C-alpha angles and dihedrals in degrees: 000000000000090000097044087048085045093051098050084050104052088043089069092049103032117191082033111137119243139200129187138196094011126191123205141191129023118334114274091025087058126137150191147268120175083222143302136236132215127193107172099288093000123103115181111181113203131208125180135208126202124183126070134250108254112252101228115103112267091228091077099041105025099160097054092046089050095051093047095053087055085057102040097044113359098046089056100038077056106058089039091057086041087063092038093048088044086051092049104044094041087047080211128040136178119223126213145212094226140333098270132108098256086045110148118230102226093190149352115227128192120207086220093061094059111078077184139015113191124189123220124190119187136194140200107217119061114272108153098133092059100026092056083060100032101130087054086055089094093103091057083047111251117112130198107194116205132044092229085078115115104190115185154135128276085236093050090049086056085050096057093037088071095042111057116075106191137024074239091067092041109052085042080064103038087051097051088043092064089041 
């Protein structure tokens, strides 16, 4: 599913550098990205879900349909935001190819080089409905904390992988979503 998820994306901007699975911080704190994207002054930094929402009406079982949303939305949107944040507050960062000793580093970034960083959190199920209004979920308890946050669904990300022509048309979207 991340490199699905990968693949729709980069077809969108194509020529864009990838990087999937990255490691970050000092070796033995590091953690995780499901992979990163860079268009020329453009980072997107993906995260992907697995797992579904349970059917059952969440009137009857509140407290499990709450706890699968966190994990569905608000648990990727923050590990994305933990690497943006790390990125931001380090100015230049190495990324790795796992959290071992021989780890490779795949690349070095720089905040400054980045005019934006987007976050986009996918998930496998179909959540259109909740993803599309992700960041308005706070009174059912889950928060997603920046508007540079792009919640959606596998399904919508082929979508939209249809219907942009160009990286043009897709980085204007992406740019008045997080307005």
């Amino acid at each position: 599913s991340e490199q699905i998820s990968l693949g729709y994306l980069t077809s969108m901007l194509p020529r864009s550098k990838v990087f999937s699975p990255v490691y970050y911080d000092k070796l033995g704190a590091r953690k995780e990205a499901d992979g990163i994207i860079i268009y020329d002054d453009i980072l997107i930094i993906v995260e992907v879900k697995s797992g579904a929402l349970d059917t059952g009406s969440p009137f009857l079982d509140f407290d499990n349909h709450q706890k699968k949303l966190i994990e569905l939305i608000e648990n990727p949107a923050t590990q994305a935001k933990r690497f943006r944040e790390f990125l931001i507050a380090n100015k230049e960062i190495e990324i790795f190819d796992g959290n071992h000793r021989n780890s490779l580093v795949l690349s070095k970034l720089k905040a400054e080089s980045f005019r934006k960083i987007y976050q986009c959190t996918v998930s496998v199920d179909n959540l259109t409905h909740l993803t599309a209004r992700a960041r308005k979920l706070v009174p059912l308890g889950v928060q997603v904390h920046t508007s540079a946050n792009w919640s959606l669904s596998l399904d919508d990300l082929r979508v939209y992988a249809e219907l942009f022509e160009s990286p043009l048309q897709f980085l204007h979207f992406l740019e008045q979503r997080q307005l």
